[in-house]
PDB file of C-alpha atoms in Angstrom:
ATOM      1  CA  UNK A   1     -97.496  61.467-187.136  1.00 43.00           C
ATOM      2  CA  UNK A   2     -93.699  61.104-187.365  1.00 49.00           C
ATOM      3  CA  UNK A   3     -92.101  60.607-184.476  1.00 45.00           C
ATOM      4  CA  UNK A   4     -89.733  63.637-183.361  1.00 43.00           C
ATOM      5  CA  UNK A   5     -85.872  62.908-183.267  1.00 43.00           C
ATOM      6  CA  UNK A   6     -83.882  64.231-180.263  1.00 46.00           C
ATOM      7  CA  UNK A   7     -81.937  66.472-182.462  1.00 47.00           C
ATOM      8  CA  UNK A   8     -81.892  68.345-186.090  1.00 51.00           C
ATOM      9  CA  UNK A   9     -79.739  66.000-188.784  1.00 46.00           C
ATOM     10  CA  UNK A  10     -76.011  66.308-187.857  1.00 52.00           C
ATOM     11  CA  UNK A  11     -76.559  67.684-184.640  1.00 58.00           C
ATOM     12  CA  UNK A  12     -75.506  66.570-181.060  1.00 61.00           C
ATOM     13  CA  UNK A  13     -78.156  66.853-178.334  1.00 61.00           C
ATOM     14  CA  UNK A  14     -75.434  68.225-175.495  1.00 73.00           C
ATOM     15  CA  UNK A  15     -77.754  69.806-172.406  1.00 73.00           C
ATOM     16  CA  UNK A  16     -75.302  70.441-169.522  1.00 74.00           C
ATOM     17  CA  UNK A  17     -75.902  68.530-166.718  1.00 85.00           C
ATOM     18  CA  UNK A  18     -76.485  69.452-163.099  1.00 92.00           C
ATOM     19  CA  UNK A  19     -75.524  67.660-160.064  1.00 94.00           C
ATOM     20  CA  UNK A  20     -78.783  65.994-159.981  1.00 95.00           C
ATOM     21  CA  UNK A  21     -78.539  64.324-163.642  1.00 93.00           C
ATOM     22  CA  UNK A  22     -74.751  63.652-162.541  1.00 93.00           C
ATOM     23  CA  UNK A  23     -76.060  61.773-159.793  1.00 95.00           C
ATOM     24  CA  UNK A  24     -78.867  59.890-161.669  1.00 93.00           C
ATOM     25  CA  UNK A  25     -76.682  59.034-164.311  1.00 89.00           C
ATOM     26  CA  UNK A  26     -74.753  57.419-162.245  1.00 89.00           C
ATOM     27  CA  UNK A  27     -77.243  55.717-160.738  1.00 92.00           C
ATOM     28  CA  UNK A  28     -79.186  54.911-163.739  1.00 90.00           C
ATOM     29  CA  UNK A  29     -76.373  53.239-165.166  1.00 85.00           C
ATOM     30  CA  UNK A  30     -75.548  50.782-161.798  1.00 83.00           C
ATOM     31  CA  UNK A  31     -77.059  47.399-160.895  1.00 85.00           C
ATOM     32  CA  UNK A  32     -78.888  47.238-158.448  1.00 88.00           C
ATOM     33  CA  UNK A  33     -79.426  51.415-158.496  1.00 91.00           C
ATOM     34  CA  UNK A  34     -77.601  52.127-155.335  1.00 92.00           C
ATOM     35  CA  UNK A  35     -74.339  53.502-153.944  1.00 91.00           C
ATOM     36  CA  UNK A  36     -73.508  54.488-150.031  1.00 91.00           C
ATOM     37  CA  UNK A  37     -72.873  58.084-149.705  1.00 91.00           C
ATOM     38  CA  UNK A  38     -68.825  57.792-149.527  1.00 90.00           C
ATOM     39  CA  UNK A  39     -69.284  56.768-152.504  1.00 89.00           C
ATOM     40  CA  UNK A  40     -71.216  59.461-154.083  1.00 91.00           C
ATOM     41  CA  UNK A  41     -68.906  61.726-153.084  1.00 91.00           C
ATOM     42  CA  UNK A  42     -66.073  60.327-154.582  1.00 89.00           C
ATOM     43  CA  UNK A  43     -67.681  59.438-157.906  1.00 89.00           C
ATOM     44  CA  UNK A  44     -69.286  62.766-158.679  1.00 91.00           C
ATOM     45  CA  UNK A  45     -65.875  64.389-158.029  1.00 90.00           C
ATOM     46  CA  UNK A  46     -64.317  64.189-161.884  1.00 88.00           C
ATOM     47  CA  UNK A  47     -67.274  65.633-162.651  1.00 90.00           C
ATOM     48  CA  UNK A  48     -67.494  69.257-160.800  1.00 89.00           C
ATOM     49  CA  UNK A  49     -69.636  68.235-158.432  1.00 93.00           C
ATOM     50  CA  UNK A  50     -68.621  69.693-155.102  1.00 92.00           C
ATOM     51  CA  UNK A  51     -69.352  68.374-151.287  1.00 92.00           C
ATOM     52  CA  UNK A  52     -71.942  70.855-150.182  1.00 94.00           C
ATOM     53  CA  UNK A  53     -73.287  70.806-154.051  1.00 95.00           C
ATOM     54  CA  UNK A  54     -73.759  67.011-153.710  1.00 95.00           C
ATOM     55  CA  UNK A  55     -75.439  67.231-150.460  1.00 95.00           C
ATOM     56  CA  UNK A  56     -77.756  70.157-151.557  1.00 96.00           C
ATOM     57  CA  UNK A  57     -78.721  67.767-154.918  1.00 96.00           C
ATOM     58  CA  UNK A  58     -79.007  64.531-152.680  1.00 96.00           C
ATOM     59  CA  UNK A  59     -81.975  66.432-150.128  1.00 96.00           C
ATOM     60  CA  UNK A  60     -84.061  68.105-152.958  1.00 97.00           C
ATOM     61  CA  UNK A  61     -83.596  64.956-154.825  1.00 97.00           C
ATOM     62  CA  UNK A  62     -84.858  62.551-151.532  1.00 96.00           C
ATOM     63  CA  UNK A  63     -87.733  65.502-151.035  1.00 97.00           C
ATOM     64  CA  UNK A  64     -88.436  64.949-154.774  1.00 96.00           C
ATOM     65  CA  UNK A  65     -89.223  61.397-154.413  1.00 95.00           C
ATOM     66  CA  UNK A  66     -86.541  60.380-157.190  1.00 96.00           C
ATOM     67  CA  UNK A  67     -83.889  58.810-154.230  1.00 97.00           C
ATOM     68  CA  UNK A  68     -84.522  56.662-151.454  1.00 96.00           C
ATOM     69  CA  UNK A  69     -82.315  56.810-148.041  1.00 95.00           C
ATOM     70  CA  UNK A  70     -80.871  53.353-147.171  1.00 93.00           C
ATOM     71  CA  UNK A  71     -78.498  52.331-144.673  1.00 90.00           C
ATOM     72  CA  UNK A  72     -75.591  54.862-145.270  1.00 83.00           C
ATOM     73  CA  UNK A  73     -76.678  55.480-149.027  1.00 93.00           C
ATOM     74  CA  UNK A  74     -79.099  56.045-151.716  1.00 96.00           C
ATOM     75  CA  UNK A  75     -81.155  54.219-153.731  1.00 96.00           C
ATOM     76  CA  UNK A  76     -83.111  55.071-157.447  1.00 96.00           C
ATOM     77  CA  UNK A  77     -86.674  55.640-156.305  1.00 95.00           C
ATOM     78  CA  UNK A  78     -89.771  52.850-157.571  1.00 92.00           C
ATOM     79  CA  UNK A  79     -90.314  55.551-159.473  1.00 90.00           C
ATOM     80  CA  UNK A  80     -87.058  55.864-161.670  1.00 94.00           C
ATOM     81  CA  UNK A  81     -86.815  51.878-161.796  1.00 93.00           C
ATOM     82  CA  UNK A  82     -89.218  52.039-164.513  1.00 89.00           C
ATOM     83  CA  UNK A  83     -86.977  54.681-166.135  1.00 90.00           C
ATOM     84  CA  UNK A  84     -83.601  52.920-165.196  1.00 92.00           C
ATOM     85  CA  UNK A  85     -85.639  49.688-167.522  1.00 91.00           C
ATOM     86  CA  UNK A  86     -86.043  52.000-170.126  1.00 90.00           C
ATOM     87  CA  UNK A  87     -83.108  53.077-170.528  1.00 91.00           C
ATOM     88  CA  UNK A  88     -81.391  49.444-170.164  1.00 92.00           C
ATOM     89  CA  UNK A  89     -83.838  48.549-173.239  1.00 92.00           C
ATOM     90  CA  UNK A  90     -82.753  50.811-175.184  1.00 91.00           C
ATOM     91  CA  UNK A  91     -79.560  49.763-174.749  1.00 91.00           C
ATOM     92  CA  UNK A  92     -80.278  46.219-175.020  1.00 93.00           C
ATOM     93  CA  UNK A  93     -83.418  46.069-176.629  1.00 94.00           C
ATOM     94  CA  UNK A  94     -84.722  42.349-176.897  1.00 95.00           C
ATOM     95  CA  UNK A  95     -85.630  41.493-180.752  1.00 96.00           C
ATOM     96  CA  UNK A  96     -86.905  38.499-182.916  1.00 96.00           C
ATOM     97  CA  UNK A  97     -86.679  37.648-186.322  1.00 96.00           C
ATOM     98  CA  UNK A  98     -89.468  39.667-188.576  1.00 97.00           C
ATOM     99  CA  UNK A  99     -91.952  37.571-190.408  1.00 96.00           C
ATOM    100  CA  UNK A 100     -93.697  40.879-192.261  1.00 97.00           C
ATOM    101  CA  UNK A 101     -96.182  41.112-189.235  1.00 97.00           C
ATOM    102  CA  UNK A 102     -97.171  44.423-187.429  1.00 98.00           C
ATOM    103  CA  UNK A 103     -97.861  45.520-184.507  1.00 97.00           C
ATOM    104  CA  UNK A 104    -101.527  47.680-184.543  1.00 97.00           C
ATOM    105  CA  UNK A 105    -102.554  48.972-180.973  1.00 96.00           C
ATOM    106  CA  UNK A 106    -106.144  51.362-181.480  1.00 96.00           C
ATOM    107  CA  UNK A 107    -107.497  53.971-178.969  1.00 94.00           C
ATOM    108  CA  UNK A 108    -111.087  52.918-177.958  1.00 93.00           C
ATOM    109  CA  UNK A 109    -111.263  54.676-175.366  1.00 87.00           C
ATOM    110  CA  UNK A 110    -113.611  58.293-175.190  1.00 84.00           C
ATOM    111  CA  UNK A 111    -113.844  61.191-173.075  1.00 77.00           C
ATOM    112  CA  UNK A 112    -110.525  61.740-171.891  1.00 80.00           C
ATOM    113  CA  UNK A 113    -109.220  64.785-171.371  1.00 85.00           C
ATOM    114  CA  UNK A 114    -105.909  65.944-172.646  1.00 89.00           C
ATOM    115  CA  UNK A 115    -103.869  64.734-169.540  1.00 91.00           C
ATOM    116  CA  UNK A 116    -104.791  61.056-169.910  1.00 89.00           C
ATOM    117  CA  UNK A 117    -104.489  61.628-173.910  1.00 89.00           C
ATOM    118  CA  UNK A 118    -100.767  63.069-173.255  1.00 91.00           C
ATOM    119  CA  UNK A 119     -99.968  60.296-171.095  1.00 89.00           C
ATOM    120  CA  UNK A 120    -101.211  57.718-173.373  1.00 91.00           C
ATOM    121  CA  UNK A 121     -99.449  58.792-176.313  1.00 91.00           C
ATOM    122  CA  UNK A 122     -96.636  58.669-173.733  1.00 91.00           C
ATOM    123  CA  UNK A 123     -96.860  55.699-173.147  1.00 90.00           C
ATOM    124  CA  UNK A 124     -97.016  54.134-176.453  1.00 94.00           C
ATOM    125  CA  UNK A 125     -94.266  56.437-177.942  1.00 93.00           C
ATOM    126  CA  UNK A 126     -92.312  54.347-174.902  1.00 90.00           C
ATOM    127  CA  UNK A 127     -93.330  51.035-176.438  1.00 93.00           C
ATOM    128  CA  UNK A 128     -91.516  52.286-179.919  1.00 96.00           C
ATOM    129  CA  UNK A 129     -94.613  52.847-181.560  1.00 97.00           C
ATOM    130  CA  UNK A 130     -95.763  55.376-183.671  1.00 97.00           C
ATOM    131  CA  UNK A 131     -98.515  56.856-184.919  1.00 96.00           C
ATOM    132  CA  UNK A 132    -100.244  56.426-188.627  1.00 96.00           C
ATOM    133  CA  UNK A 133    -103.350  58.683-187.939  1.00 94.00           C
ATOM    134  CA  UNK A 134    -105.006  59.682-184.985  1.00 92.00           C
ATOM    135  CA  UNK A 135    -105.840  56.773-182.703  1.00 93.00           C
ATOM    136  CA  UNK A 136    -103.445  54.280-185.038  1.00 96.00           C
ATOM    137  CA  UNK A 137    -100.319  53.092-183.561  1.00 97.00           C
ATOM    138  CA  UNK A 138     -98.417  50.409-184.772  1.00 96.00           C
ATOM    139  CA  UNK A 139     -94.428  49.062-185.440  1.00 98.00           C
ATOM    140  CA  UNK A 140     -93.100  46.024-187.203  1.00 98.00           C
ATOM    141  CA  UNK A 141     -93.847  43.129-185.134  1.00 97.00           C
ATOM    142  CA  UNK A 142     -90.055  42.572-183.951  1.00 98.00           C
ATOM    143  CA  UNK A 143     -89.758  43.734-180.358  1.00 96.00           C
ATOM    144  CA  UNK A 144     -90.261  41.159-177.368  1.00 94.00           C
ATOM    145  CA  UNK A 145     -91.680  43.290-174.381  1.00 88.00           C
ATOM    146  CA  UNK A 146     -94.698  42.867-172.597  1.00 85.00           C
ATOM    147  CA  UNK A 147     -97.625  45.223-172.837  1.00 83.00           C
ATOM    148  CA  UNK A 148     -98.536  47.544-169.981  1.00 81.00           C
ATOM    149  CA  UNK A 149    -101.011  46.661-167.598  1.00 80.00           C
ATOM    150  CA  UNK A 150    -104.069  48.547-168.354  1.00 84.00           C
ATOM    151  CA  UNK A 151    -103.740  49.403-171.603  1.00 88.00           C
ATOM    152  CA  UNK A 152    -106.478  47.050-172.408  1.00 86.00           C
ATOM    153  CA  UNK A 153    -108.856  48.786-171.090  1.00 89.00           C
ATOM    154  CA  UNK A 154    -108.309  51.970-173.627  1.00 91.00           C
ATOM    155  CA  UNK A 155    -107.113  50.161-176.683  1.00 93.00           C
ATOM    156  CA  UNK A 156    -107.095  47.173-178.335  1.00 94.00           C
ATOM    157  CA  UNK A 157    -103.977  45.555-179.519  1.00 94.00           C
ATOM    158  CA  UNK A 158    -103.941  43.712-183.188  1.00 95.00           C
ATOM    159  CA  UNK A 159    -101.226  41.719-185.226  1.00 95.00           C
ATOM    160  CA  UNK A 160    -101.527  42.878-189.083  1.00 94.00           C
ATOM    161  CA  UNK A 161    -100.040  42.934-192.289  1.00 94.00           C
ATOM    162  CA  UNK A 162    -100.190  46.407-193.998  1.00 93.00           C
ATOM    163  CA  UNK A 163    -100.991  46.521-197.869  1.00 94.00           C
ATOM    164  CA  UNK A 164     -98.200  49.170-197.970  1.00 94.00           C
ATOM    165  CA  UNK A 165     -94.584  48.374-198.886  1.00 96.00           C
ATOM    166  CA  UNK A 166     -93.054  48.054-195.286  1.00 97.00           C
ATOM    167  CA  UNK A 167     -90.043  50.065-196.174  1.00 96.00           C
ATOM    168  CA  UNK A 168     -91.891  53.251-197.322  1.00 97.00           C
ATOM    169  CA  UNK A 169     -94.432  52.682-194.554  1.00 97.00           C
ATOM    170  CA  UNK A 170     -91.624  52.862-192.170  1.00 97.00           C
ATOM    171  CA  UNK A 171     -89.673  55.643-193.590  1.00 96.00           C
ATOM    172  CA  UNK A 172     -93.120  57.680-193.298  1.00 97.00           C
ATOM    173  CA  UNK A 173     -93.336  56.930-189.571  1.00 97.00           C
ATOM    174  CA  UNK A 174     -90.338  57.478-188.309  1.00 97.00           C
ATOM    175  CA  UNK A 175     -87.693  60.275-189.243  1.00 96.00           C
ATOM    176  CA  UNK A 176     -84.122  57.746-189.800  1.00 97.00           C
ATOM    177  CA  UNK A 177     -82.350  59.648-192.021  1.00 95.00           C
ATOM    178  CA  UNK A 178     -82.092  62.609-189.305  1.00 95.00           C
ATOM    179  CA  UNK A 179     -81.819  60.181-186.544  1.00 96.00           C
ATOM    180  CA  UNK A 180     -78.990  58.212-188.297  1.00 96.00           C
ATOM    181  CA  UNK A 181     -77.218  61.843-189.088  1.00 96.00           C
ATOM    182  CA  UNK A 182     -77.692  62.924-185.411  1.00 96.00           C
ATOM    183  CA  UNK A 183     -76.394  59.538-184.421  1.00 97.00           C
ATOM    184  CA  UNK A 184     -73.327  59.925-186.250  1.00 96.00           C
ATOM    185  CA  UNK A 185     -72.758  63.397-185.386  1.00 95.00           C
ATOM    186  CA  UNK A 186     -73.198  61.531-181.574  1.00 96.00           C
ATOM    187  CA  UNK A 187     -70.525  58.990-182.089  1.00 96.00           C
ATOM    188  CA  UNK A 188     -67.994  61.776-183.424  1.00 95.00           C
ATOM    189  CA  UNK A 189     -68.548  64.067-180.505  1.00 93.00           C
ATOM    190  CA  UNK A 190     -68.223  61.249-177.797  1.00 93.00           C
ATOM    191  CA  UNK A 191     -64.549  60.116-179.960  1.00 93.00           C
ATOM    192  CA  UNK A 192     -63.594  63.925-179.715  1.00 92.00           C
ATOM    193  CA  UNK A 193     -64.741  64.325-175.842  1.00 90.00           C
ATOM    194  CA  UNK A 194     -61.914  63.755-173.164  1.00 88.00           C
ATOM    195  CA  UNK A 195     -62.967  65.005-170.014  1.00 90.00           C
ATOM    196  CA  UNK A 196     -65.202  63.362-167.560  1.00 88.00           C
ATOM    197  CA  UNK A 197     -67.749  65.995-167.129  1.00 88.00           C
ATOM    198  CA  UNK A 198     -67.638  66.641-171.389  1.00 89.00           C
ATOM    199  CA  UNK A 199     -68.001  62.820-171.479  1.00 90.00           C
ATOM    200  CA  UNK A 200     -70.730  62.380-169.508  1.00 90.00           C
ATOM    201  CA  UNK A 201     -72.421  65.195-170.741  1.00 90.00           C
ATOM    202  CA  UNK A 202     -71.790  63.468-174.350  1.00 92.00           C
ATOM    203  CA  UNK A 203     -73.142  59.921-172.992  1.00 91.00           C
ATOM    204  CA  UNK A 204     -76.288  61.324-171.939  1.00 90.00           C
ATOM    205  CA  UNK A 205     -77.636  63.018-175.025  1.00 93.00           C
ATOM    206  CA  UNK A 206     -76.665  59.377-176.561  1.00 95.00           C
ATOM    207  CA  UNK A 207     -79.151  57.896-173.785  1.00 93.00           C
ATOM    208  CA  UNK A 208     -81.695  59.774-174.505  1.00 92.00           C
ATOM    209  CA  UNK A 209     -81.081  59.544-178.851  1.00 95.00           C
ATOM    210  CA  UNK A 210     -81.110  55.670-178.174  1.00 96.00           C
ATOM    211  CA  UNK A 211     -84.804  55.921-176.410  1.00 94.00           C
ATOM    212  CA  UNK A 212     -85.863  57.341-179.832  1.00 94.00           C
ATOM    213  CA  UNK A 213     -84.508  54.972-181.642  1.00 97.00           C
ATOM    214  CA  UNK A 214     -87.638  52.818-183.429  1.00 96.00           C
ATOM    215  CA  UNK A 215     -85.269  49.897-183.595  1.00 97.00           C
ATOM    216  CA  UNK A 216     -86.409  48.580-186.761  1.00 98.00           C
ATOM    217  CA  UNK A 217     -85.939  45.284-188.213  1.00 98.00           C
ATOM    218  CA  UNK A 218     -82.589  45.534-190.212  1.00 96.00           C
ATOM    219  CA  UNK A 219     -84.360  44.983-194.018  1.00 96.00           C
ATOM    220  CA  UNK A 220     -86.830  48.097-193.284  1.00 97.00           C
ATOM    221  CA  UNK A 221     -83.072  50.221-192.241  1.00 96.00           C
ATOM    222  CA  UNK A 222     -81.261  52.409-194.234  1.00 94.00           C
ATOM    223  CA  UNK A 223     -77.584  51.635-195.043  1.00 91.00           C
ATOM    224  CA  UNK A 224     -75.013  51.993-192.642  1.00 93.00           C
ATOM    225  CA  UNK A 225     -77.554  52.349-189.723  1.00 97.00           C
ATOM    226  CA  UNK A 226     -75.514  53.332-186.717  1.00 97.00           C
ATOM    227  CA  UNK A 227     -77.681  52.102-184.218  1.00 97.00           C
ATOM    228  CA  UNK A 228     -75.526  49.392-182.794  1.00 96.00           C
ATOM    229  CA  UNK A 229     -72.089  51.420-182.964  1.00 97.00           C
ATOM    230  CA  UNK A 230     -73.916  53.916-180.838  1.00 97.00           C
ATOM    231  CA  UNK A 231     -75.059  51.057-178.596  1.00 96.00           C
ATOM    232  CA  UNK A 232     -71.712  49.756-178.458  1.00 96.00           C
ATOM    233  CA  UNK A 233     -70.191  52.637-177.335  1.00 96.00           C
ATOM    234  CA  UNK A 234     -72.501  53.576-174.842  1.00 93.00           C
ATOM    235  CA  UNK A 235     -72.321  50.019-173.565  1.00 91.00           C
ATOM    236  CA  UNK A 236     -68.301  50.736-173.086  1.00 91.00           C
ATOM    237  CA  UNK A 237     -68.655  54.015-171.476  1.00 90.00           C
ATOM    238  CA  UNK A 238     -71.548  52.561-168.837  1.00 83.00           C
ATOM    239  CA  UNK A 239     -69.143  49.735-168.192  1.00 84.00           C
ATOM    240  CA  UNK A 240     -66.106  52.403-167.471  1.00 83.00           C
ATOM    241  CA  UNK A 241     -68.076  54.765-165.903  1.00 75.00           C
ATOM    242  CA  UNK A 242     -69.869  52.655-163.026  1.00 68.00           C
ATOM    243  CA  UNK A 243     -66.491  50.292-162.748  1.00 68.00           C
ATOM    244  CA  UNK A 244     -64.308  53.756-161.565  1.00 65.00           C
ATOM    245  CA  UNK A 245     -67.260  55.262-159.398  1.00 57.00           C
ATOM    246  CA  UNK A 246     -67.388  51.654-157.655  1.00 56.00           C
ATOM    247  CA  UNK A 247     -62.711  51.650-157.522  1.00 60.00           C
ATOM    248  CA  UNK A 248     -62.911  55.106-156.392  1.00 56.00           C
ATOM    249  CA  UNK A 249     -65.833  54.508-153.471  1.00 51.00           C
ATOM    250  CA  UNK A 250     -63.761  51.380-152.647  1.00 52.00           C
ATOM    251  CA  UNK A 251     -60.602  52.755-152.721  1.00 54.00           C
ATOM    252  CA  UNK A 252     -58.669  52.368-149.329  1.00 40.00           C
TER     253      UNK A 252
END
């Protein structure tokens, strides 16, 4: 099974974002995942988010589990610390040099209903892998990132060496010539976009292309793979974007 891309070939993944995913990305993109409320208020502000709007997002968003009250601010739930990880790996995903080796994680488990099998795939499709047949997961062996716990006890996790070129193998698992196009068609949007609110909105469809990204060894890549431009630039923009929501919340 191929894994899906966010978008079709060429094509920019722009979803328009509510005060809630203002807030989160925001968040999401601070270390540690926290801001006082003052602050909120002024960062969301280049964005469209109103006062009252804020507040209304902030309550359903605490009642929601996804923020935590602290002393005069809010916090990124437990919850979204896993997805605040994710989304830094993706970013900056950790990598080693390739020897030829694969990763090969098999389902043992039986009897599950489709929940757990929904979440499982899930969860694997999170560790960049993808699937050859049903039950078959596996990746070039180039990523350093520990294994969930648990997994063990539904699967059973092998180091092998397919007879098939690794190149075609590859290009059968994952779709990169439409996530390279949509990845391109990203970078020229986010050059073109020059409001906050269009920017941000721009940003986070890069986010989420980058969590789709197989990041691939570079010899199994096609040519001009823009994976690390669109890194880059999302790198600048987090950089500029958390550095003027922390001037404007400590602005005198």
């Amino acid at each position: 099974m191929r894994m899906n891309a966010t978008a079709q070939p060429g094509e920019a993944d722009l979803r328009p974002l509510s005060a809630r995913s203002v807030v989160l990305s925001l968040l999401l993109g601070v270390h540690p995942p926290e801001l006082a409320a003052k602050d909120l208020v002024r960062a969301v502000e280049p964005f469209g988010v109103g006062g009252s709007t804020l507040r209304a997002a902030l309550s359903r968003m605490t009642a929601a589990g996804d923020l935590r009250r602290t002393d005069g601010g809010y916090r990124l739930s437990d919850r979204l610390l896993e997805r605040q990880r994710r989304q830094d790996d993706a970013v900056h995903p950790h990598t080693r040099a390739w020897g030829g080796d694969w990763e090969m994680v098999v389902i043992t488990a039986t009897g599950r209903g489709p929940a757990e099998r929904a979440d499982l795939r899930s969860r694997l499709a999170a560790l960049r892998l993808a699937e050859l047949r049903e039950g078959v997961w596996l990746r070039p062996d180039n990523l350093l990132r520990p294994l969930p716990g648990g997994l063990d006890q539904v699967a059973q996790h092998y180091v092998a060496r397919p007879d098939r070129p690794a190149r075609e193998l590859a290009a059968s698992l994952w779709p990169l010539d439409s996530w390279s196009g949509t990845a391109r068609a990203l970078l020229a949007h986010v050059a073109r976009a020059d409001r906050p609110a269009g920017r941000l909105t721009a940003f986070a469809a890069v986010v989420r292309h980058l969590l789709a990204d197989p990041v691939l060894p570079p010899e199994l890549l096609p040519a001009d793979w823009p994976g690390a431009d669109l890194r880059a630039a999302y790198a600048g923009y987090q950089r500029e974007i958390t550095g003027a929501a922390w001037a404007r919340g400590h602005r005198a």
